[in-house]
């Protein structure tokens, strides 16, 4: 490789961010960290800066920036600290950056990710909420700028690997019948409805196969994660919602499958470790070592499959409805979910109320067209306000 690839990691202090830096550190001959961003875990951000010596670090506000800047100087580093969303957008769009890893959680990642898209970068997308919120506009921006959008979400990375190279011609053109999106089923796969009333945030965050941030862990427990992923798959692969089938596969070894018209079904398998899709997307179309152990099929021994239960997990149904309604519906679904998950993690509501909030918010607000980013943020703000009112009426 002629030149080191300059990589910005948005959300470096999170689970995906740390896995990304683990892979990058294995390949100093290929990658150099250009910028790292954090939000609350600023001691971790400092430690990451000491390890990777980025040109820039980004933190949410000025006082924290001054503190970090002093610490960095004391450590002998020339890293410059930038502030807020403006700083995030700057390190996403900087002319020297080749690759942006979008690993901020939630709607907060939308503008910085779009800044990378508009600047025509190679974008490794973990921040599914950004794409769910703004789907059509996001994909239009990718086409306009010529950005290369590669999925980090393990399922979408698996689908990407199982698709033919020219899938953007259209699924029917390339002989794809449907996408089979696998789901572990989460920690409550076998929990009866009545018991879901009493589950705690820590139980919801104890995922059987994956170690992840708390928001996505709750999403996995409610199956909203799979709902968001269904919408994500529709945009990434230009699929209709009815072309994406959710399959519960508790072992999380098959990360998803593509079903072709000739009856062939291609799957991607691997240990449940984000470093595999990260390494795949970082090096694409080449392959590099990720540090993940080889898959031991004898130890796994069996692969099971079940249909999802939308009665116990209504979030999946709500997400499918939002996917079908399109327009402002996915942004509202996402925003209501973000508010509901935060309230659940704060102990203000019970687990099944996450779905109740989302369903009520979506039923209160008509679906409207979203022709620009302003309309996306308007839908997001409306849903947050309605979810907030729901909490004021009903929560502890
Ligand atoms: P984490 O909670 O572990 O990390 C989130 C990151 O975003 C942290 O760096 C956090 O900073 C930062 N952050 C949080 N809020 C803001 C904000 N308002 N502004 C700027 N930065 C912010 O989450 P994960 O790494 O688990 O997930 C990140 C994204 O990747 C999510 O969209 C998730 O759905 C997706 N994803 C995650 C997978 C996983 O295995 N974890 C798998 C597939 C997708 P700080 O920590 O300093 O507060
Ligand atoms: Mg996933």
Coordinates of C-alpha atoms and ligand atoms in Angstrom, one line a residue:
X1 CA 0.0 0.0 0.0
X2 CA 1.5 3.3 -1.1
X3 CA 0.2 5.6 1.7
X4 CA -1.3 5.1 5.2
X5 CA -5.1 5.4 5.2
X6 CA -6.2 8.2 7.4
X7 CA -9.1 7.1 9.6
X8 CA -11.5 9.1 11.7
X9 CA -13.3 7.2 14.4
X10 CA -16.5 8.9 15.5
X11 CA -17.6 7.4 18.8
X12 CA -14.1 6.0 19.6
X13 CA -14.8 5.5 23.3
X14 CA -17.7 3.1 22.6
X15 CA -17.9 -0.6 22.0
X16 CA -17.6 -0.4 18.1
X17 CA -15.0 2.4 18.4
X18 CA -12.7 0.3 20.6
X19 CA -13.1 -2.8 18.4
X20 CA -12.1 -0.6 15.4
X21 CA -9.0 0.7 17.2
X22 CA -8.1 -2.9 18.1
X23 CA -8.1 -3.8 14.4
X24 CA -6.3 -0.6 13.3
X25 CA -3.5 -1.2 15.9
X26 CA -2.9 -4.6 14.2
X27 CA -2.1 -2.9 10.9
X28 CA 0.2 0.1 11.5
X29 CA 1.5 -0.4 7.9
X30 CA -2.0 0.4 6.5
X31 CA -3.9 2.7 8.9
X32 CA -3.2 5.9 10.8
X33 CA -5.7 7.4 13.2
X34 CA -6.6 10.9 12.1
X35 CA -9.2 11.8 14.7
X36 CA -10.9 10.2 17.7
X37 CA -14.2 11.5 19.3
X38 CA -15.7 10.9 22.8
X39 CA -18.7 12.2 24.7
X40 CA -18.7 11.3 28.4
X41 CA -15.8 8.9 28.7
X42 CA -13.1 11.5 28.4
X43 CA -10.4 9.7 30.5
X44 CA -10.7 6.8 28.0
X45 CA -10.5 9.3 25.2
X46 CA -7.2 10.6 26.7
X47 CA -5.8 7.1 27.0
X48 CA -6.8 6.4 23.3
X49 CA -5.1 9.6 22.2
X50 CA -1.9 8.6 24.1
X51 CA -2.0 5.2 22.3
X52 CA -2.9 6.3 18.8
X53 CA -1.6 9.9 18.6
X54 CA -4.4 11.3 16.4
X55 CA -4.2 14.8 14.8
X56 CA -7.6 15.7 16.4
X57 CA -9.8 14.7 19.3
X58 CA -13.4 15.9 19.6
X59 CA -15.3 16.4 22.8
X60 CA -18.8 17.9 23.4
X61 CA -18.1 21.2 25.2
X62 CA -15.4 23.9 25.7
X63 CA -14.5 23.2 29.3
X64 CA -13.9 19.5 28.7
X65 CA -11.9 20.5 25.6
X66 CA -9.6 22.8 27.6
X67 CA -9.0 20.0 30.2
X68 CA -8.2 17.4 27.6
X69 CA -6.0 19.8 25.7
X70 CA -3.9 20.4 28.8
X71 CA -3.6 16.7 29.6
X72 CA -2.6 16.0 26.0
X73 CA 0.1 18.7 26.1
X74 CA 1.4 17.3 29.4
X75 CA 1.6 13.9 27.8
X76 CA 3.7 15.4 25.0
X77 CA 1.1 15.1 22.3
X78 CA 0.3 17.5 19.5
X79 CA -3.3 16.4 19.2
X80 CA -5.6 19.3 18.8
X81 CA -9.0 19.2 20.6
X82 CA -12.1 20.4 18.8
X83 CA -15.6 21.0 20.2
X84 CA -19.1 19.8 19.5
X85 CA -21.0 18.9 16.4
X86 CA -18.9 21.4 14.4
X87 CA -15.8 19.6 15.4
X88 CA -17.3 16.2 14.6
X89 CA -18.3 17.4 11.1
X90 CA -14.8 18.9 10.6
X91 CA -12.9 15.6 11.3
X92 CA -15.4 13.7 9.1
X93 CA -14.9 16.0 6.1
X94 CA -11.3 17.0 6.4
X95 CA -9.5 16.7 3.0
X96 CA -6.8 14.4 4.5
X97 CA -9.3 11.8 5.8
X98 CA -9.9 8.6 3.7
X99 CA -12.2 6.6 6.0
X100 CA -14.7 7.6 8.6
X101 CA -16.0 5.0 11.0
X102 CA -19.5 6.2 12.1
X103 CA -19.9 4.6 15.5
X104 CA -21.7 7.3 17.5
X105 CA -24.9 5.9 19.0
X106 CA -28.3 7.4 18.0
X107 CA -29.5 10.5 16.1
X108 CA -26.4 12.5 17.4
X109 CA -24.4 10.7 14.7
X110 CA -26.5 11.9 11.8
X111 CA -24.9 15.2 10.9
X112 CA -21.2 14.1 11.3
X113 CA -22.0 11.0 9.3
X114 CA -23.6 13.0 6.6
X115 CA -20.6 15.4 6.6
X116 CA -18.4 12.4 5.7
X117 CA -20.9 11.3 3.0
X118 CA -21.0 14.8 1.5
X119 CA -17.2 14.9 1.4
X120 CA -17.2 11.6 -0.5
X121 CA -15.4 9.6 2.1
X122 CA -15.3 5.9 2.6
X123 CA -17.8 5.4 5.4
X124 CA -18.0 2.4 7.7
X125 CA -21.5 2.6 9.1
X126 CA -22.3 1.3 12.5
X127 CA -24.6 4.2 13.5
X128 CA -27.7 2.6 11.9
X129 CA -30.0 5.2 13.5
X130 CA -28.5 7.9 11.1
X131 CA -29.6 5.8 8.1
X132 CA -32.9 4.8 9.6
X133 CA -33.8 8.5 10.2
X134 CA -32.9 9.9 6.9
X135 CA -32.8 6.9 4.5
X136 CA -33.7 8.4 1.1
X137 CA -31.8 11.6 1.7
X138 CA -28.8 9.7 3.0
X139 CA -28.6 7.4 0.0
X140 CA -29.2 10.3 -2.4
X141 CA -26.2 12.1 -0.8
X142 CA -24.1 8.9 -1.1
X143 CA -24.9 8.7 -4.8
X144 CA -24.3 12.5 -5.4
X145 CA -20.9 12.6 -3.7
X146 CA -19.6 9.2 -4.8
X147 CA -19.0 8.2 -1.2
X148 CA -18.4 4.5 -0.5
X149 CA -20.8 3.2 2.1
X150 CA -19.8 -0.1 3.7
X151 CA -21.9 -1.7 6.5
X152 CA -20.3 -2.5 9.8
X153 CA -23.4 -3.9 11.4
X154 CA -22.6 -7.6 11.4
X155 CA -25.8 -8.6 9.6
X156 CA -25.5 -6.0 6.9
X157 CA -21.8 -6.7 6.5
X158 CA -22.7 -10.4 6.1
X159 CA -25.4 -9.6 3.5
X160 CA -22.9 -7.3 1.7
X161 CA -20.4 -10.2 1.5
X162 CA -23.1 -12.6 0.2
X163 CA -24.4 -10.1 -2.5
X164 CA -22.9 -10.0 -6.0
X165 CA -20.6 -7.1 -6.6
X166 CA -23.2 -5.4 -8.9
X167 CA -26.2 -5.6 -6.5
X168 CA -26.8 -1.9 -6.9
X169 CA -28.4 -2.7 -10.3
X170 CA -31.4 -3.9 -8.3
X171 CA -32.1 -7.2 -6.4
X172 CA -34.3 -8.7 -9.1
X173 CA -31.7 -7.8 -11.7
X174 CA -29.1 -9.8 -9.9
X175 CA -31.3 -12.8 -9.1
X176 CA -31.8 -12.1 -5.4
X177 CA -35.2 -13.3 -4.1
X178 CA -34.9 -12.1 -0.5
X179 CA -32.6 -11.2 2.4
X180 CA -32.7 -13.4 5.5
X181 CA -31.7 -11.2 8.4
X182 CA -30.7 -13.2 11.4
X183 CA -31.4 -12.2 15.0
X184 CA -30.1 -13.8 18.2
X185 CA -33.4 -13.1 19.9
X186 CA -31.6 -11.3 22.7
X187 CA -31.6 -12.1 26.4
X188 CA -35.5 -12.5 26.6
X189 CA -35.9 -14.8 23.7
X190 CA -37.6 -17.4 25.9
X191 CA -39.0 -15.0 28.7
X192 CA -42.8 -15.2 29.0
X193 CA -44.7 -11.9 28.4
X194 CA -45.7 -11.6 32.1
X195 CA -42.1 -11.7 33.2
X196 CA -41.0 -9.0 30.8
X197 CA -42.9 -6.6 33.1
X198 CA -40.2 -7.1 35.7
X199 CA -36.9 -7.3 33.9
X200 CA -34.2 -4.8 34.9
X201 CA -31.9 -2.7 32.7
X202 CA -29.0 -4.9 33.7
X203 CA -30.8 -8.0 32.6
X204 CA -31.7 -6.3 29.3
X205 CA -28.1 -5.4 28.8
X206 CA -26.8 -8.9 29.4
X207 CA -26.8 -10.1 25.8
X208 CA -26.1 -13.8 25.4
X209 CA -23.6 -13.5 22.5
X210 CA -22.5 -9.9 21.9
X211 CA -20.9 -7.3 24.1
X212 CA -22.2 -3.9 23.1
X213 CA -23.2 -0.4 24.3
X214 CA -26.3 -0.2 26.6
X215 CA -28.6 1.5 24.1
X216 CA -28.2 -1.2 21.4
X217 CA -28.3 -3.9 24.1
X218 CA -31.8 -2.8 25.1
X219 CA -32.7 -2.6 21.4
X220 CA -31.6 -6.2 21.0
X221 CA -33.6 -7.2 24.0
X222 CA -36.8 -5.5 22.7
X223 CA -36.0 -6.6 19.1
X224 CA -36.1 -3.0 18.0
X225 CA -32.5 -3.5 16.9
X226 CA -33.8 -6.0 14.4
X227 CA -36.5 -3.6 13.4
X228 CA -34.0 -0.8 12.8
X229 CA -31.8 -3.3 10.9
X230 CA -34.7 -4.2 8.7
X231 CA -35.0 -0.6 7.7
X232 CA -31.2 -0.3 7.4
X233 CA -31.2 -3.3 5.0
X234 CA -33.9 -1.8 2.9
X235 CA -31.8 1.3 2.3
X236 CA -28.4 -0.3 1.9
X237 CA -29.6 -3.0 -0.5
X238 CA -32.5 -1.2 -2.1
X239 CA -34.9 -3.9 -0.9
X240 CA -38.6 -3.6 -0.1
X241 CA -39.6 -4.5 3.5
X242 CA -41.3 -7.7 2.3
X243 CA -38.0 -8.8 0.7
X244 CA -36.4 -8.9 4.2
X245 CA -37.3 -11.8 6.5
X246 CA -36.2 -11.9 10.1
X247 CA -35.0 -15.3 11.3
X248 CA -34.2 -16.0 14.9
X249 CA -30.8 -17.9 15.2
X250 CA -29.8 -18.0 18.8
X251 CA -26.2 -19.0 18.3
X252 CA -25.3 -15.8 16.3
X253 CA -22.9 -17.7 14.1
X254 CA -24.7 -17.1 10.8
X255 CA -24.7 -13.3 10.6
X256 CA -27.3 -13.2 7.7
X257 CA -28.1 -14.9 4.4
X258 CA -29.0 -14.0 0.8
X259 CA -31.6 -16.2 -1.0
X260 CA -31.3 -16.4 -4.8
X261 CA -33.9 -17.3 -7.4
X262 CA -32.1 -20.5 -8.3
X263 CA -32.5 -21.8 -4.7
X264 CA -29.0 -21.0 -3.7
X265 CA -28.7 -19.5 -0.2
X266 CA -25.4 -17.8 0.6
X267 CA -24.5 -17.2 4.3
X268 CA -21.7 -15.6 6.1
X269 CA -20.5 -17.3 9.3
X270 CA -18.1 -16.2 12.0
X271 CA -17.6 -15.8 15.7
X272 CA -19.8 -13.0 17.1
X273 CA -17.1 -10.4 17.3
X274 CA -17.4 -7.0 15.6
X275 CA -13.7 -7.0 14.6
X276 CA -14.7 -9.3 11.7
X277 CA -17.1 -6.9 10.0
X278 CA -14.8 -4.0 10.9
X279 CA -11.7 -5.7 9.3
X280 CA -13.8 -6.7 6.3
X281 CA -15.0 -3.1 5.7
X282 CA -11.7 -1.4 6.5
X283 CA -9.7 -3.5 4.0
X284 CA -12.5 -4.1 1.4
X285 CA -12.0 -5.4 -1.2
X286 CA -8.9 -7.0 0.4
X287 CA -8.9 -9.2 3.5
X288 CA -6.8 -8.5 6.7
X289 CA -6.4 -10.3 10.0
X290 CA -8.9 -9.1 12.6
X291 CA -7.7 -10.9 15.7
X292 CA -10.8 -13.0 15.8
X293 CA -10.3 -16.7 16.6
X294 CA -11.1 -19.2 13.8
X295 CA -14.7 -20.5 13.9
X296 CA -14.8 -23.9 15.6
X297 CA -17.9 -25.7 14.1
X298 CA -17.4 -28.7 16.3
X299 CA -17.6 -26.6 19.4
X300 CA -20.7 -24.9 18.1
X301 CA -22.2 -28.3 17.0
X302 CA -25.6 -27.0 15.9
X303 CA -27.4 -24.1 14.4
X304 CA -31.0 -23.4 15.3
X305 CA -33.7 -21.3 13.6
X306 CA -37.0 -20.0 14.8
X307 CA -39.7 -17.5 13.6
X308 CA -39.8 -14.2 15.6
X309 CA -42.7 -13.7 18.0
X310 CA -44.2 -10.3 17.3
X311 CA -46.7 -10.6 20.1
X312 CA -44.0 -10.6 22.8
X313 CA -41.8 -8.3 20.8
X314 CA -44.1 -5.7 19.3
X315 CA -41.1 -3.4 18.4
X316 CA -40.4 -5.6 15.4
X317 CA -44.0 -5.1 14.1
X318 CA -43.8 -1.3 14.7
X319 CA -40.5 -1.1 12.8
X320 CA -41.9 -3.1 9.9
X321 CA -44.9 -0.8 9.8
X322 CA -42.6 2.3 9.8
X323 CA -40.5 0.8 7.0
X324 CA -43.7 0.3 4.9
X325 CA -45.0 3.8 5.7
X326 CA -41.6 5.4 4.9
X327 CA -41.3 9.2 4.8
X328 CA -41.2 10.6 8.4
X329 CA -42.2 7.3 10.1
X330 CA -38.7 5.7 10.6
X331 CA -37.3 9.0 12.0
X332 CA -40.3 9.2 14.5
X333 CA -39.9 5.5 15.4
X334 CA -36.2 6.0 16.1
X335 CA -36.6 9.1 18.1
X336 CA -39.5 7.7 20.2
X337 CA -37.3 4.6 20.8
X338 CA -34.3 6.6 21.9
X339 CA -36.4 8.4 24.5
X340 CA -38.1 5.2 25.6
X341 CA -34.8 3.3 26.0
X342 CA -33.2 6.1 28.0
X343 CA -36.3 6.2 30.3
X344 CA -36.0 2.4 30.7
X345 CA -32.3 2.6 31.5
X346 CA -33.1 5.3 34.0
X347 CA -35.6 3.1 35.8
X348 CA -38.6 5.3 34.9
X349 CA -40.6 2.8 32.8
X350 CA -41.0 -0.9 32.6
X351 CA -39.6 -2.9 29.7
X352 CA -42.9 -3.5 27.8
X353 CA -43.6 0.3 28.0
X354 CA -40.8 0.9 25.5
X355 CA -43.1 -0.5 22.8
X356 CA -46.2 1.3 24.2
X357 CA -44.5 4.7 24.0
X358 CA -43.4 4.1 20.4
X359 CA -46.8 2.8 19.3
X360 CA -48.6 5.8 21.0
X361 CA -46.2 8.4 19.5
X362 CA -46.6 6.9 16.0
X363 CA -50.4 6.8 16.3
X364 CA -50.5 10.5 17.3
X365 CA -48.6 12.0 14.5
X366 CA -49.4 11.7 10.8
X367 CA -46.7 10.5 8.5
X368 CA -45.4 13.4 6.3
X369 CA -43.0 13.6 3.4
X370 CA -39.3 14.4 4.3
X371 CA -37.7 16.3 1.4
X372 CA -34.8 17.8 3.3
X373 CA -32.8 17.3 6.5
X374 CA -34.8 20.0 8.3
X375 CA -37.9 17.8 7.9
X376 CA -36.1 14.8 9.3
X377 CA -35.0 16.8 12.4
X378 CA -38.6 18.2 12.7
X379 CA -40.0 14.6 12.8
X380 CA -37.3 13.6 15.3
X381 CA -38.2 16.6 17.6
X382 CA -41.9 16.0 17.4
X383 CA -41.5 12.4 18.3
X384 CA -39.2 13.3 21.2
X385 CA -41.7 15.8 22.5
X386 CA -44.6 13.4 22.3
X387 CA -42.6 10.7 24.0
X388 CA -41.6 13.2 26.7
X389 CA -45.3 14.0 27.2
X390 CA -46.1 10.3 27.5
X391 CA -43.4 10.0 30.2
X392 CA -44.7 13.0 32.1
X393 CA -48.1 11.4 32.2
X394 CA -47.2 7.8 32.9
X395 CA -43.6 7.4 34.2
X396 CA -42.2 7.3 37.6
Ligands
LIG1 P1 -21.6 2.8 22.8 O1 -22.6 3.3 23.7 O2 -20.6 1.7 23.4 O3 -20.7 3.9 22.2 C1 -21.3 5.1 21.7 C2 -20.3 6.1 21.3 O4 -20.9 7.3 20.9 C3 -19.3 6.5 22.4 O5 -18.1 6.8 21.9 C4 -20.0 7.7 23.0 O6 -19.1 8.5 23.7 C5 -20.5 8.4 21.8 N1 -21.7 9.3 22.0 C6 -22.8 9.0 22.7 N2 -23.6 10.0 22.6 C7 -23.1 10.9 21.8 C8 -23.4 12.3 21.4 N3 -24.6 12.8 21.8 N4 -22.6 13.0 20.7 C9 -21.4 12.5 20.3 N5 -21.0 11.2 20.7 C10 -21.8 10.5 21.4 O7 -22.4 2.2 21.6 P2 -21.9 1.0 20.6 O8 -20.5 1.2 20.2 O9 -22.4 -0.3 21.1 O10 -22.8 1.4 19.3 C11 -22.5 2.5 18.5 C12 -23.4 2.4 17.2 O11 -23.1 1.2 16.5 C13 -24.9 2.4 17.5 O12 -25.6 3.1 16.5 C14 -25.2 0.9 17.4 O13 -26.5 0.6 17.1 C15 -24.2 0.4 16.3 N6 -23.8 -1.0 16.4 C16 -23.2 -1.4 17.5 C17 -22.8 -2.8 17.6 C18 -22.0 -3.3 18.7 O14 -21.6 -4.5 18.7 N7 -21.8 -2.6 19.8 C19 -23.1 -3.7 16.5 C20 -23.7 -3.1 15.4 C21 -24.1 -1.7 15.3 P3 -18.8 8.2 25.3 O15 -18.6 6.8 25.4 O16 -17.5 9.0 25.5 O17 -19.9 8.8 26.1
LIG2 MG1 -26.5 -6.0 14.1

